[in-house]
Short mmCIF file of C-alpha atoms and ligand atoms in Angstrom, two decimals:
data_model
loop_
_atom_site.label_atom_id
_atom_site.label_comp_id
_atom_site.label_asym_id
_atom_site.label_seq_id
_atom_site.Cartn_x
_atom_site.Cartn_y
_atom_site.Cartn_z
CA MET A 62 -10.24 17.60 28.17
CA GLY A 63 -9.21 18.09 31.36
CA VAL A 64 -7.88 22.17 32.59
CA SER A 65 -4.44 21.59 33.15
CA ASN A 66 -4.44 20.87 29.29
CA THR A 67 -5.57 24.62 28.69
CA PRO A 68 -1.80 26.34 28.03
CA SER A 69 -2.19 30.02 29.52
CA ILE A 70 -1.68 33.18 26.84
CA LEU A 71 2.12 33.31 27.95
CA LEU A 72 2.95 29.49 27.25
CA SER A 73 1.11 29.60 23.40
CA ARG A 74 2.90 28.34 20.58
CA PRO A 75 3.41 31.96 19.06
CA VAL A 76 4.52 33.15 21.80
CA ARG A 77 7.12 30.60 23.30
CA LEU A 78 8.52 30.78 19.42
CA THR A 79 8.05 34.47 19.15
CA PHE A 80 10.43 34.96 22.63
CA VAL A 81 12.85 31.71 21.40
CA ILE A 82 13.56 33.71 18.40
CA LEU A 83 13.88 37.45 20.21
CA ILE A 84 17.22 35.80 22.07
CA CYS A 85 18.54 33.62 19.30
CA SER A 86 18.24 37.65 17.78
CA VAL A 87 19.36 39.02 20.32
CA VAL A 88 22.72 36.64 20.97
CA SER A 89 23.31 36.86 17.10
CA TRP A 90 23.52 40.93 17.55
CA LEU A 91 25.94 40.06 20.08
CA LEU A 92 28.13 37.71 18.18
CA MET A 93 28.40 39.80 15.70
CA ARG A 94 29.40 42.97 17.14
CA SER A 95 32.02 41.48 19.50
CA PHE A 96 33.84 39.77 16.06
CA ALA A 97 36.49 42.00 14.80
CA TYR A 98 35.14 42.38 11.17
CA HIS A 99 33.33 45.22 9.51
CA TRP A 100 30.70 43.77 8.63
CA GLN A 101 29.67 45.42 5.20
CA TRP A 102 25.49 44.11 4.36
CA GLU A 103 25.59 47.16 1.79
CA THR A 104 28.05 45.12 -0.50
CA ILE A 105 25.41 42.27 -0.83
CA PRO A 106 22.39 44.17 -3.28
CA LYS A 107 24.84 44.05 -6.30
CA TRP A 108 24.94 40.73 -6.52
CA THR A 109 21.41 40.45 -7.16
CA ILE A 110 21.68 38.72 -10.45
CA VAL A 111 24.13 36.61 -10.24
CA ILE A 112 22.62 35.19 -6.71
CA LYS A 113 18.88 35.35 -8.44
CA ARG A 114 19.82 33.24 -11.36
CA GLY A 115 22.17 31.36 -8.52
CA LEU A 116 18.61 30.45 -7.09
CA ILE A 117 17.00 29.36 -10.14
CA THR A 118 19.64 26.79 -11.06
CA THR A 119 19.36 25.70 -8.05
CA LEU A 120 15.98 24.96 -7.74
CA ILE A 121 16.02 23.90 -11.69
CA PHE A 122 18.62 20.76 -10.92
CA SER A 123 16.78 20.12 -7.66
CA VAL A 124 13.52 19.71 -9.26
CA ALA A 125 14.60 17.66 -11.94
CA SER A 126 16.99 15.46 -9.68
CA VAL A 127 14.11 15.11 -7.96
CA PHE A 128 12.19 13.57 -10.71
CA PHE A 129 14.80 11.54 -12.05
CA ALA A 130 15.12 9.96 -9.75
CA SER A 131 12.01 8.99 -8.62
CA ILE A 132 11.52 7.04 -12.14
CA ILE A 133 14.48 5.74 -11.04
CA GLY A 134 13.55 5.23 -8.28
CA THR A 135 10.36 3.47 -8.14
CA LEU A 136 11.87 1.19 -10.77
CA LEU A 137 14.49 -0.20 -8.43
CA SER A 138 12.00 -0.38 -5.53
CA LEU A 139 10.11 -3.04 -7.55
CA LEU A 140 13.41 -4.38 -7.40
CA SER A 141 13.51 -4.59 -3.42
CA ILE A 142 9.65 -7.71 -3.92
CA SER A 143 11.37 -9.45 -6.92
CA LYS A 144 11.24 -12.49 -5.74
CA ILE A 145 14.76 -13.69 -8.02
CA PRO A 146 16.99 -13.48 -5.18
CA ILE A 147 20.23 -12.10 -7.20
CA VAL A 148 17.77 -9.13 -7.59
CA ARG A 149 17.63 -8.21 -4.39
CA ASP A 150 20.44 -8.80 -3.73
CA ILE A 151 21.98 -6.08 -6.63
CA TYR A 152 18.94 -3.21 -5.21
CA ALA A 153 20.51 -3.93 -1.35
CA VAL A 154 23.92 -3.28 -3.42
CA PHE A 155 23.32 -0.22 -4.46
CA ILE A 156 22.00 1.18 -1.92
CA GLU A 157 24.36 0.87 -0.13
CA VAL A 158 27.48 2.13 -2.33
CA VAL A 159 25.07 5.07 -2.84
CA ARG A 160 24.21 5.77 0.60
CA ASN A 161 27.21 4.98 2.50
CA THR A 162 29.50 6.79 0.50
CA PRO A 163 29.62 11.01 -0.03
CA LEU A 164 28.01 12.49 -2.30
CA LEU A 165 30.45 14.99 -2.62
CA VAL A 166 32.93 11.56 -4.33
CA GLN A 167 30.15 10.78 -6.43
CA ILE A 168 29.67 14.00 -8.33
CA LEU A 169 33.38 14.25 -8.87
CA ILE A 170 33.76 10.24 -10.22
CA GLY A 171 30.64 11.33 -12.42
CA TYR A 172 32.17 14.54 -13.61
CA PHE A 173 35.61 13.24 -14.57
CA VAL A 174 35.19 9.79 -14.64
CA ILE A 175 31.91 8.44 -16.38
CA GLY A 176 31.10 11.92 -17.19
CA SER A 177 34.67 12.51 -19.55
CA VAL A 178 34.05 8.78 -21.31
CA PHE A 179 30.04 9.83 -22.11
CA ASN A 180 31.79 13.78 -23.03
CA LEU A 181 29.04 15.04 -20.44
CA SER A 182 28.21 18.26 -19.26
CA ALA A 183 28.19 19.73 -15.31
CA ILE A 184 24.54 19.59 -15.92
CA VAL A 185 24.10 16.87 -17.52
CA ALA A 186 26.93 14.87 -15.73
CA GLY A 187 25.89 17.36 -12.25
CA ILE A 188 22.39 16.37 -13.13
CA ALA A 189 22.48 12.54 -12.96
CA ALA A 190 24.96 12.28 -10.00
CA LEU A 191 22.27 14.24 -8.32
CA SER A 192 19.78 11.87 -9.18
CA ILE A 193 21.01 8.89 -9.10
CA PHE A 194 22.24 9.68 -5.50
CA THR A 195 18.05 10.78 -4.43
CA SER A 196 17.30 7.42 -6.61
CA ALA A 197 18.90 5.37 -3.49
CA TYR A 198 16.27 6.91 -1.24
CA ILE A 199 13.51 7.56 -3.33
CA ALA A 200 14.22 4.29 -3.83
CA GLU A 201 13.95 3.28 0.32
CA ILE A 202 11.28 5.29 0.95
CA ILE A 203 9.21 4.28 -2.37
CA ARG A 204 10.07 0.01 -0.06
CA GLY A 205 8.96 1.62 2.75
CA GLY A 206 5.58 2.85 0.59
CA ILE A 207 4.90 -0.76 -0.68
CA GLU A 208 4.82 -3.08 2.71
CA SER A 209 2.73 -0.69 4.64
CA VAL A 210 0.01 -1.57 2.01
CA ASP A 211 -2.12 -3.88 3.78
CA LYS A 212 -1.06 -7.35 1.89
CA GLY A 213 -5.25 -7.66 1.95
CA GLN A 214 -5.07 -5.84 -0.90
CA ARG A 215 -3.05 -7.33 -3.45
CA GLU A 216 -5.16 -10.58 -2.09
CA ALA A 217 -7.76 -9.46 -3.17
CA ALA A 218 -6.27 -8.48 -7.44
CA TYR A 219 -4.97 -11.79 -6.90
CA THR A 220 -8.50 -13.58 -6.42
CA LEU A 221 -9.78 -11.42 -9.04
CA GLY A 222 -7.50 -12.77 -11.95
CA MET A 223 -4.71 -10.51 -11.44
CA SER A 224 -1.50 -10.45 -12.67
CA SER A 225 1.00 -9.77 -10.47
CA ALA A 226 2.32 -7.20 -12.48
CA GLN A 227 -1.29 -6.00 -12.80
CA THR A 228 -1.93 -6.10 -8.59
CA THR A 229 1.90 -3.61 -8.60
CA TRP A 230 1.21 -1.48 -10.99
CA LEU A 231 -2.87 -0.56 -10.57
CA ILE A 232 -2.80 -2.06 -6.58
CA VAL A 233 0.31 -1.01 -4.69
CA MET A 234 2.11 1.69 -6.39
CA PRO A 235 -0.60 4.39 -6.43
CA GLN A 236 -1.05 3.11 -2.92
CA ALA A 237 2.71 3.31 -2.11
CA ILE A 238 3.47 6.05 -3.99
CA ARG A 239 0.32 7.58 -1.81
CA ILE A 240 1.70 6.69 1.53
CA SER A 241 4.99 8.10 0.23
CA LEU A 242 4.41 11.80 -0.50
CA PRO A 243 5.54 13.21 2.28
CA SER A 244 8.44 11.47 2.40
CA LEU A 245 9.70 12.27 -1.32
CA THR A 246 8.65 15.99 -0.50
CA GLY A 247 10.90 15.56 2.43
CA GLN A 248 13.72 14.30 0.03
CA LEU A 249 13.00 17.21 -2.52
CA VAL A 250 14.73 19.91 1.08
CA SER A 251 17.71 17.26 1.07
CA THR A 252 18.21 17.54 -2.53
CA ILE A 253 17.83 21.20 -3.09
CA LYS A 254 20.38 21.53 -0.66
CA ASP A 255 22.73 18.93 -1.91
CA SER A 256 22.46 20.80 -4.63
CA SER A 257 24.95 22.93 -3.05
CA LEU A 258 27.67 20.16 -3.16
CA LEU A 259 27.23 20.44 -7.39
CA SER A 260 28.81 23.71 -7.17
CA VAL A 261 32.49 21.87 -6.99
CA ILE A 262 32.16 20.56 -11.01
CA ALA A 263 31.73 24.45 -11.67
CA VAL A 264 27.54 23.69 -12.11
CA GLN A 265 26.40 28.31 -11.35
CA GLU A 266 24.08 27.04 -8.48
CA LEU A 267 23.75 28.71 -5.69
CA THR A 268 26.21 27.99 -3.88
CA LEU A 269 28.64 29.13 -6.41
CA ALA A 270 27.26 32.21 -7.28
CA THR A 271 27.65 32.85 -3.93
CA GLN A 272 31.04 31.94 -3.35
CA GLN A 273 31.59 33.76 -6.84
CA ALA A 274 30.02 37.03 -4.87
CA ILE A 275 32.47 36.71 -2.36
CA SER A 276 35.49 36.19 -3.99
CA ASN A 277 34.82 39.58 -6.36
CA SER A 278 34.35 41.47 -3.52
CA ALA A 279 35.36 41.91 0.34
CA ALA A 280 31.84 40.75 1.97
CA SER A 281 32.58 37.08 2.84
CA PHE A 282 30.52 36.22 6.01
CA GLU A 283 27.86 38.52 4.43
CA PHE A 284 26.74 36.06 1.78
CA TRP A 285 27.45 33.55 3.77
CA ILE A 286 25.21 34.19 6.05
CA MET A 287 22.53 35.07 2.83
CA ASN A 288 23.53 31.65 1.01
CA ALA A 289 22.13 30.04 4.59
CA ILE A 290 18.80 32.51 4.85
CA LEU A 291 18.10 31.40 1.25
CA TYR A 292 18.24 27.93 1.50
CA PHE A 293 16.25 28.51 4.62
CA VAL A 294 13.53 30.77 2.70
CA ILE A 295 13.24 27.80 0.31
CA CYS A 296 13.74 24.23 2.08
CA PHE A 297 11.28 25.37 5.75
CA PRO A 298 8.14 25.18 3.75
CA LEU A 299 8.67 23.11 2.00
CA SER A 300 9.34 21.29 5.14
CA ARG A 301 5.91 22.51 7.03
CA LEU A 302 3.97 21.20 4.39
CA VAL A 303 6.14 17.24 4.92
CA GLY A 304 4.88 18.05 8.34
CA LEU A 305 1.07 19.10 7.02
CA MET A 306 0.41 16.11 4.32
CA GLU A 307 1.96 13.63 7.84
CA LYS A 308 -0.50 15.73 9.32
CA ARG A 309 -3.77 15.43 6.99
CA MET A 310 -3.03 11.66 6.09
CA LYS A 311 -3.59 10.50 9.49
CA ALA A 312 -6.47 11.87 9.42
CA ARG A 313 -7.67 10.08 6.57
CA VAL A 314 -6.37 6.71 7.84
CA SER A 315 -8.58 6.80 11.25
CA MET B 201 -26.92 -34.90 -12.51
CA SER B 202 -24.86 -32.88 -10.19
CA ARG B 203 -20.16 -32.18 -10.96
CA LEU B 204 -17.77 -31.97 -8.57
CA ILE B 205 -15.90 -28.93 -9.01
CA VAL B 206 -13.90 -28.74 -5.58
CA GLU B 207 -12.25 -31.89 -4.08
CA LEU B 208 -9.45 -31.68 -1.40
CA LYS B 209 -7.49 -35.04 -0.71
CA ASN B 210 -6.14 -35.59 2.83
CA ALA B 211 -5.40 -31.87 2.14
CA HIS B 212 -2.59 -30.83 5.14
CA LYS B 213 -1.19 -27.19 5.86
CA ILE B 214 1.85 -25.82 8.53
CA PHE B 215 2.69 -23.14 8.93
CA ASN B 216 6.14 -22.27 9.37
CA ASN B 217 5.94 -21.14 12.99
CA ASN B 218 4.82 -24.86 12.73
CA VAL B 219 0.97 -24.76 13.47
CA HIS B 220 -0.81 -27.31 11.55
CA ALA B 221 -3.57 -25.60 10.40
CA LEU B 222 -5.18 -28.87 8.00
CA ARG B 223 -4.77 -32.09 9.06
CA GLY B 224 -5.59 -34.53 6.89
CA VAL B 225 -8.96 -32.22 5.68
CA ASP B 226 -10.92 -34.60 3.37
CA PHE B 227 -13.98 -31.92 1.42
CA GLU B 228 -15.41 -31.73 -1.24
CA VAL B 229 -18.29 -29.44 -3.23
CA GLN B 230 -20.33 -30.35 -6.31
CA GLU B 231 -21.34 -27.48 -9.35
CA GLY B 232 -24.43 -25.17 -7.60
CA GLU B 233 -24.33 -26.41 -3.65
CA VAL B 234 -24.22 -24.10 -0.75
CA VAL B 235 -21.94 -25.48 1.67
CA ALA B 236 -21.36 -23.32 5.07
CA LEU B 237 -18.12 -23.86 7.32
CA ILE B 238 -18.59 -23.23 11.15
CA GLY B 239 -16.03 -23.83 13.33
CA PRO B 240 -14.16 -22.39 16.13
CA SER B 241 -11.91 -20.16 15.42
CA GLY B 242 -8.50 -20.84 14.71
CA SER B 243 -9.13 -24.08 13.33
CA GLY B 244 -8.41 -24.09 10.45
CA LYS B 245 -11.53 -22.38 7.74
CA SER B 246 -9.87 -19.30 6.37
CA THR B 247 -6.86 -21.94 5.89
CA LEU B 248 -8.90 -24.15 4.09
CA LEU B 249 -10.78 -21.52 2.23
CA ARG B 250 -6.93 -20.31 1.25
CA CYS B 251 -5.94 -23.51 0.12
CA ILE B 252 -8.68 -24.39 -2.04
CA ASN B 253 -7.74 -20.48 -4.59
CA GLN B 254 -4.18 -20.97 -3.31
CA LEU B 255 -3.44 -18.25 -1.42
CA GLU B 256 -2.60 -20.39 0.59
CA ARG B 257 -0.34 -24.03 -0.69
CA LEU B 258 -1.07 -27.23 0.72
CA ASP B 259 2.22 -29.13 2.25
CA ASP B 260 0.67 -33.15 1.33
CA GLY B 261 -2.20 -33.44 -0.67
CA LYS B 262 -4.11 -32.83 -3.48
CA LEU B 263 -6.67 -30.63 -4.82
CA SER B 264 -8.61 -31.01 -7.69
CA LEU B 265 -11.13 -28.19 -9.06
CA TRP B 266 -13.49 -28.67 -12.00
CA GLY B 267 -11.86 -31.97 -12.57
CA LYS B 268 -8.22 -31.05 -12.75
CA ALA B 269 -5.97 -32.45 -10.66
CA PHE B 270 -3.67 -30.52 -8.62
CA GLY B 271 -0.36 -31.16 -6.27
CA PRO B 272 1.04 -29.52 -3.38
CA ARG B 273 3.32 -27.93 -6.08
CA GLU B 274 1.24 -27.47 -8.91
CA THR B 275 0.02 -23.38 -9.28
CA ILE B 276 -3.58 -23.56 -11.37
CA PRO B 277 -3.63 -21.59 -14.30
CA LYS B 278 -5.26 -18.67 -14.56
CA ASN B 279 -8.19 -18.90 -15.91
CA LEU B 280 -9.25 -21.12 -13.23
CA ARG B 281 -8.49 -19.28 -10.23
CA GLN B 282 -10.30 -17.00 -12.20
CA ASN B 283 -13.45 -18.89 -12.30
CA MET B 284 -13.47 -18.31 -7.61
CA GLY B 285 -14.38 -15.35 -6.81
CA MET B 286 -13.54 -14.20 -2.77
CA ILE B 287 -14.68 -12.09 -0.03
CA PHE B 288 -12.97 -11.02 2.52
CA GLN B 289 -13.64 -10.70 6.40
CA HIS B 290 -11.82 -7.24 5.99
CA PHE B 291 -13.58 -6.14 2.44
CA ASN B 292 -10.77 -5.82 1.00
CA LEU B 293 -11.81 -3.10 -1.54
CA PHE B 294 -8.62 -0.82 -4.15
CA PRO B 295 -8.84 2.01 -0.84
CA HIS B 296 -7.19 4.94 -3.86
CA LEU B 297 -10.30 4.02 -6.56
CA SER B 298 -13.62 4.80 -6.76
CA VAL B 299 -16.71 2.35 -6.10
CA LYS B 300 -16.50 1.87 -9.40
CA GLN B 301 -13.22 1.22 -10.63
CA ASN B 302 -13.12 -0.53 -8.32
CA ILE B 303 -14.70 -3.55 -10.70
CA THR B 304 -13.85 -1.85 -14.17
CA VAL B 305 -9.97 -1.71 -13.03
CA PRO B 306 -9.05 -5.50 -12.35
CA LEU B 307 -11.67 -6.21 -15.39
CA ARG B 308 -10.85 -4.42 -17.90
CA ALA B 309 -6.95 -5.87 -16.62
CA VAL B 310 -8.12 -9.27 -16.40
CA LYS B 311 -10.89 -9.42 -19.75
CA ARG B 312 -8.65 -7.02 -21.30
CA ILE B 313 -12.31 -5.78 -22.37
CA GLN B 314 -13.67 -2.29 -23.40
CA LYS B 315 -14.71 0.72 -21.62
CA ILE B 316 -17.89 1.11 -22.13
CA GLU B 317 -18.51 -2.55 -21.86
CA SER B 318 -17.48 -2.96 -17.91
CA ASP B 319 -18.49 0.70 -16.99
CA GLU B 320 -22.04 -1.35 -18.06
CA ILE B 321 -21.09 -4.29 -16.32
CA ALA B 322 -20.24 -2.96 -13.20
CA GLU B 323 -23.42 -0.83 -13.11
CA GLU B 324 -25.76 -4.23 -13.84
CA MET B 325 -23.86 -5.71 -10.31
CA LEU B 326 -23.31 -2.60 -8.55
CA LYS B 327 -27.58 -3.27 -8.93
CA LYS B 328 -27.70 -6.19 -8.12
CA VAL B 329 -26.78 -5.51 -4.50
CA GLY B 330 -28.41 -2.48 -4.70
CA LEU B 331 -25.16 0.21 -4.48
CA PHE B 332 -26.24 1.60 -8.01
CA ASP B 333 -26.53 5.73 -5.98
CA LYS B 334 -22.26 5.05 -4.93
CA THR B 335 -21.19 4.38 -8.31
CA ASN B 336 -18.88 8.12 -8.08
CA SER B 337 -17.96 7.33 -3.76
CA PHE B 338 -14.99 5.82 -2.56
CA PRO B 339 -14.56 3.24 -0.09
CA HIS B 340 -13.53 5.90 2.89
CA GLN B 341 -16.97 6.48 1.90
CA LEU B 342 -18.89 3.33 2.13
CA SER B 343 -20.77 2.27 6.11
CA GLY B 344 -18.67 -1.78 6.30
CA GLY B 345 -22.47 -2.94 4.69
CA GLN B 346 -21.66 -1.40 1.21
CA LYS B 347 -18.59 -2.03 1.66
CA GLN B 348 -19.32 -5.70 1.39
CA ARG B 349 -22.00 -5.40 -0.50
CA VAL B 350 -18.97 -3.76 -3.23
CA ALA B 351 -16.63 -6.39 -2.56
CA ILE B 352 -19.82 -8.62 -3.75
CA ALA B 353 -19.99 -6.90 -6.60
CA ARG B 354 -16.54 -6.73 -7.83
CA SER B 355 -16.22 -9.86 -7.63
CA LEU B 356 -19.97 -11.42 -9.42
CA ALA B 357 -18.07 -9.20 -12.40
CA MET B 358 -15.75 -11.57 -12.93
CA SER B 359 -18.10 -13.96 -13.72
CA PRO B 360 -16.75 -16.08 -11.04
CA ARG B 361 -18.20 -20.26 -11.07
CA LEU B 362 -17.85 -20.90 -7.26
CA MET B 363 -17.25 -17.30 -4.64
CA LEU B 364 -15.26 -18.49 -0.92
CA CYS B 365 -16.53 -16.81 1.22
CA ASP B 366 -14.64 -16.66 5.09
CA GLU B 367 -16.71 -14.86 6.84
CA PRO B 368 -18.08 -12.77 5.35
CA THR B 369 -20.19 -10.40 7.47
CA SER B 370 -17.65 -10.83 10.92
CA ALA B 371 -16.32 -7.01 10.84
CA LEU B 372 -20.13 -5.76 10.42
CA ASP B 373 -22.04 -3.73 12.69
CA PRO B 374 -24.99 -5.99 13.81
CA GLU B 375 -27.28 -3.76 11.74
CA LEU B 376 -25.96 -3.94 8.88
CA VAL B 377 -25.45 -7.88 8.61
CA GLN B 378 -28.57 -8.50 7.70
CA GLU B 379 -27.96 -5.97 4.07
CA VAL B 380 -25.25 -8.47 3.46
CA VAL B 381 -27.04 -11.42 4.08
CA GLN B 382 -29.81 -10.62 1.99
CA VAL B 383 -27.51 -10.17 -1.01
CA LEU B 384 -25.51 -13.72 -0.38
CA ARG B 385 -29.16 -15.16 -0.13
CA ARG B 386 -30.17 -13.91 -3.93
CA LEU B 387 -26.39 -15.13 -4.29
CA ALA B 388 -27.99 -19.00 -3.02
CA ASP B 389 -30.68 -18.97 -5.48
CA GLU B 390 -29.08 -17.57 -8.13
CA GLY B 391 -27.67 -21.19 -7.96
CA MET B 392 -24.10 -19.95 -7.30
CA THR B 393 -21.13 -22.55 -5.62
CA MET B 394 -20.75 -21.07 -2.41
CA ILE B 395 -18.08 -22.16 -0.33
CA LEU B 396 -18.98 -20.05 2.81
CA VAL B 397 -16.97 -19.46 6.50
CA THR B 398 -20.37 -17.67 9.21
CA HIS B 399 -21.46 -16.95 12.26
CA GLU B 400 -25.04 -16.60 10.48
CA LEU B 401 -26.37 -19.51 12.26
CA GLY B 402 -29.98 -18.60 10.43
CA LEU B 403 -27.78 -17.92 6.51
CA ALA B 404 -26.50 -21.55 7.05
CA ARG B 405 -29.58 -23.45 8.50
CA ASN B 406 -31.65 -21.20 5.31
CA ARG B 407 -29.71 -21.67 2.48
CA ALA B 408 -26.84 -24.48 2.98
CA GLN B 409 -27.38 -27.68 1.66
CA ARG B 410 -24.81 -28.84 3.59
CA VAL B 411 -23.14 -27.64 6.55
CA VAL B 412 -19.43 -28.68 8.22
CA PHE B 413 -17.97 -28.52 11.28
CA MET B 414 -14.49 -28.05 11.37
CA GLU B 415 -11.69 -28.60 14.73
CA ALA B 416 -8.26 -28.11 15.48
CA GLY B 417 -8.27 -28.39 11.46
CA LYS B 418 -9.92 -31.38 10.93
CA ILE B 419 -13.53 -31.92 10.00
CA ILE B 420 -15.66 -32.93 12.31
CA GLU B 421 -18.79 -33.68 11.16
CA GLU B 422 -21.01 -32.55 8.36
CA GLY B 423 -24.73 -33.20 7.23
CA THR B 424 -27.88 -30.62 5.97
CA PRO B 425 -28.53 -28.37 8.82
CA GLU B 426 -31.78 -29.70 10.35
CA ARG B 427 -29.19 -32.72 10.89
CA LEU B 428 -26.36 -31.24 12.08
CA PHE B 429 -28.28 -28.84 14.15
CA ASN B 430 -30.93 -30.60 15.70
CA SER B 431 -29.00 -33.68 16.26
CA PRO B 432 -25.72 -33.12 16.35
CA LEU B 433 -23.24 -36.84 16.69
CA HIS B 434 -20.24 -35.12 18.20
CA GLU B 435 -20.54 -33.12 22.23
CA ARG B 436 -17.91 -31.23 20.16
CA THR B 437 -19.95 -29.76 17.12
CA LYS B 438 -23.33 -29.88 20.54
CA GLY B 439 -21.22 -27.45 22.73
CA PHE B 440 -19.82 -25.39 20.08
CA ILE B 441 -24.07 -24.94 18.46
CA SER B 442 -25.36 -24.19 22.21
CA GLN B 443 -22.39 -21.77 22.33
CA VAL B 444 -23.08 -19.86 19.10
CA LEU B 445 -26.56 -19.72 19.72
CA ARG B 446 -26.91 -18.59 23.12
N1 LIG C 648 -0.23 -17.07 7.48
C1 LIG C 648 0.03 -17.85 9.09
N2 LIG C 648 1.12 -18.19 9.53
C2 LIG C 648 0.20 -18.59 9.74
N3 LIG C 648 -0.10 -19.08 10.95
C3 LIG C 648 -1.43 -18.90 10.59
C4 LIG C 648 -1.08 -18.35 9.47
N4 LIG C 648 -2.66 -18.22 9.24
C5 LIG C 648 -3.19 -19.53 9.86
N5 LIG C 648 -2.89 -19.61 10.85
C6 LIG C 648 -3.04 -20.07 12.40
O1 LIG C 648 -3.96 -21.95 11.76
C7 LIG C 648 -5.20 -21.98 12.19
C8 LIG C 648 -5.52 -21.85 11.71
O2 LIG C 648 -6.37 -20.49 11.25
P1 LIG C 648 -7.55 -20.07 10.60
O3 LIG C 648 -7.78 -21.25 8.40
O4 LIG C 648 -6.86 -19.17 10.74
O5 LIG C 648 -8.84 -20.45 11.31
P2 LIG C 648 -10.36 -20.33 11.67
O6 LIG C 648 -10.21 -19.42 9.67
O7 LIG C 648 -10.53 -21.43 11.62
O8 LIG C 648 -10.21 -18.96 12.27
C9 LIG C 648 -4.27 -20.64 13.70
O9 LIG C 648 -3.90 -21.50 14.81
C10 LIG C 648 -3.32 -20.27 13.24
O10 LIG C 648 -2.99 -19.06 13.91
MG1 LIG C 649 -11.41 -17.44 10.17
#
């Protein structure tokens, strides 16, 4: 290791991060002071129960959606490696439509159109819409995983006499999912934030709870800031976990 | 009384990048025979091997296995495919499975046998390649030579009647080559029919009944190891052999 690589104490990462956070805090504090607004942080504790319930609902909806989306996404990813061209086309159309239209619109159609045809509650329609939306991303993640599995793996399975389905489920898919785990965790982060849109169909999740607190008190920005902080507190550790998993995976490959 | 188990007639393979990898190859293997396939890199040795188990499809010519003929568009049935084991240069072990599972998972999937029986076969095969103590290890914990021996055990567990070996020692550190050569030699001694693509001329000389020299998608000449190594007919063969032995 060269001398030039040795960082001085002043420039080490924790010190730099503390510095950045400090600067940001000072700037925010100055902004808040000059903003002509009567801050009422003391109202927040009164809403603890509602907010807590919203937070739990957000977590349950996100985990449930990612769970269902993982199943749907895994099955969908199989379409992408089908030998039948039309099956691959169906996959491509589904992925492109879901990923290139707003989730908000998908939730509204899911609840008010499809939901009313099949008589679905907001909870069911909400989880269904979020699951299908997320499944498109997960399918693409797993497809990437499948493609990154060395083709020698399929060849070995073929020469051992395994069928194509056996090869996919016993050899390729377990490796593809393992490769995809960091990205799948990352998807959970996105879904937690995406789930805030379920507030439009009156699912009592964190963002709707926040809105309710605001409309029943005079403190709007306080609650929005609290809302952002709560999402951050949940999502940030998960994001760090993604980085950690990626590092560990790289270490194992080499 | 010998029986023809592999026969290629006028085999042609053209990859879609227009590489003409096999240019009219005639090749046959008798039951119980050990055939060494040698030749410079890119001469089509792997392609020839892979056309026999249809990892690659012929573009023209005829493939016969155990007396059954297949045209370029005909798929060989699963039972014939299972008769042919293959050993790869880079082992291709399943990294997510333990050494034992590398053997038992395909075995149970293909032969539909009970767990106890597949476990027994796995243990027997691992003993055979001298790796019984690695039963519960994972591939990444093994040396290259050990990986290749597990791959051989995995293949043998399917009780193949023909082994296709594509440079089984080429990816190994020199000090690990002999342990794999030893296993292959024992396999040959047991009467296994083998096609061996190799740069280990020692193994070819010791165990092969016949050596086939390929270049540029064609078989240039073939013969017994003594004849081919000691008095090659073609300049090409002479050049290649002196280069490898150097
Ligand atoms: N999958 C493939 N796609 C395109 N070209 C290939 C493929 N496999 C082999 N080739 C080409 O075919 C020729 C023969 O290759 P190969 O059979 O691997 O030779 P060898 O095993 O004797 O080194 C080479 O020119 C190689 O580049
Ligand atoms: Mg080769």
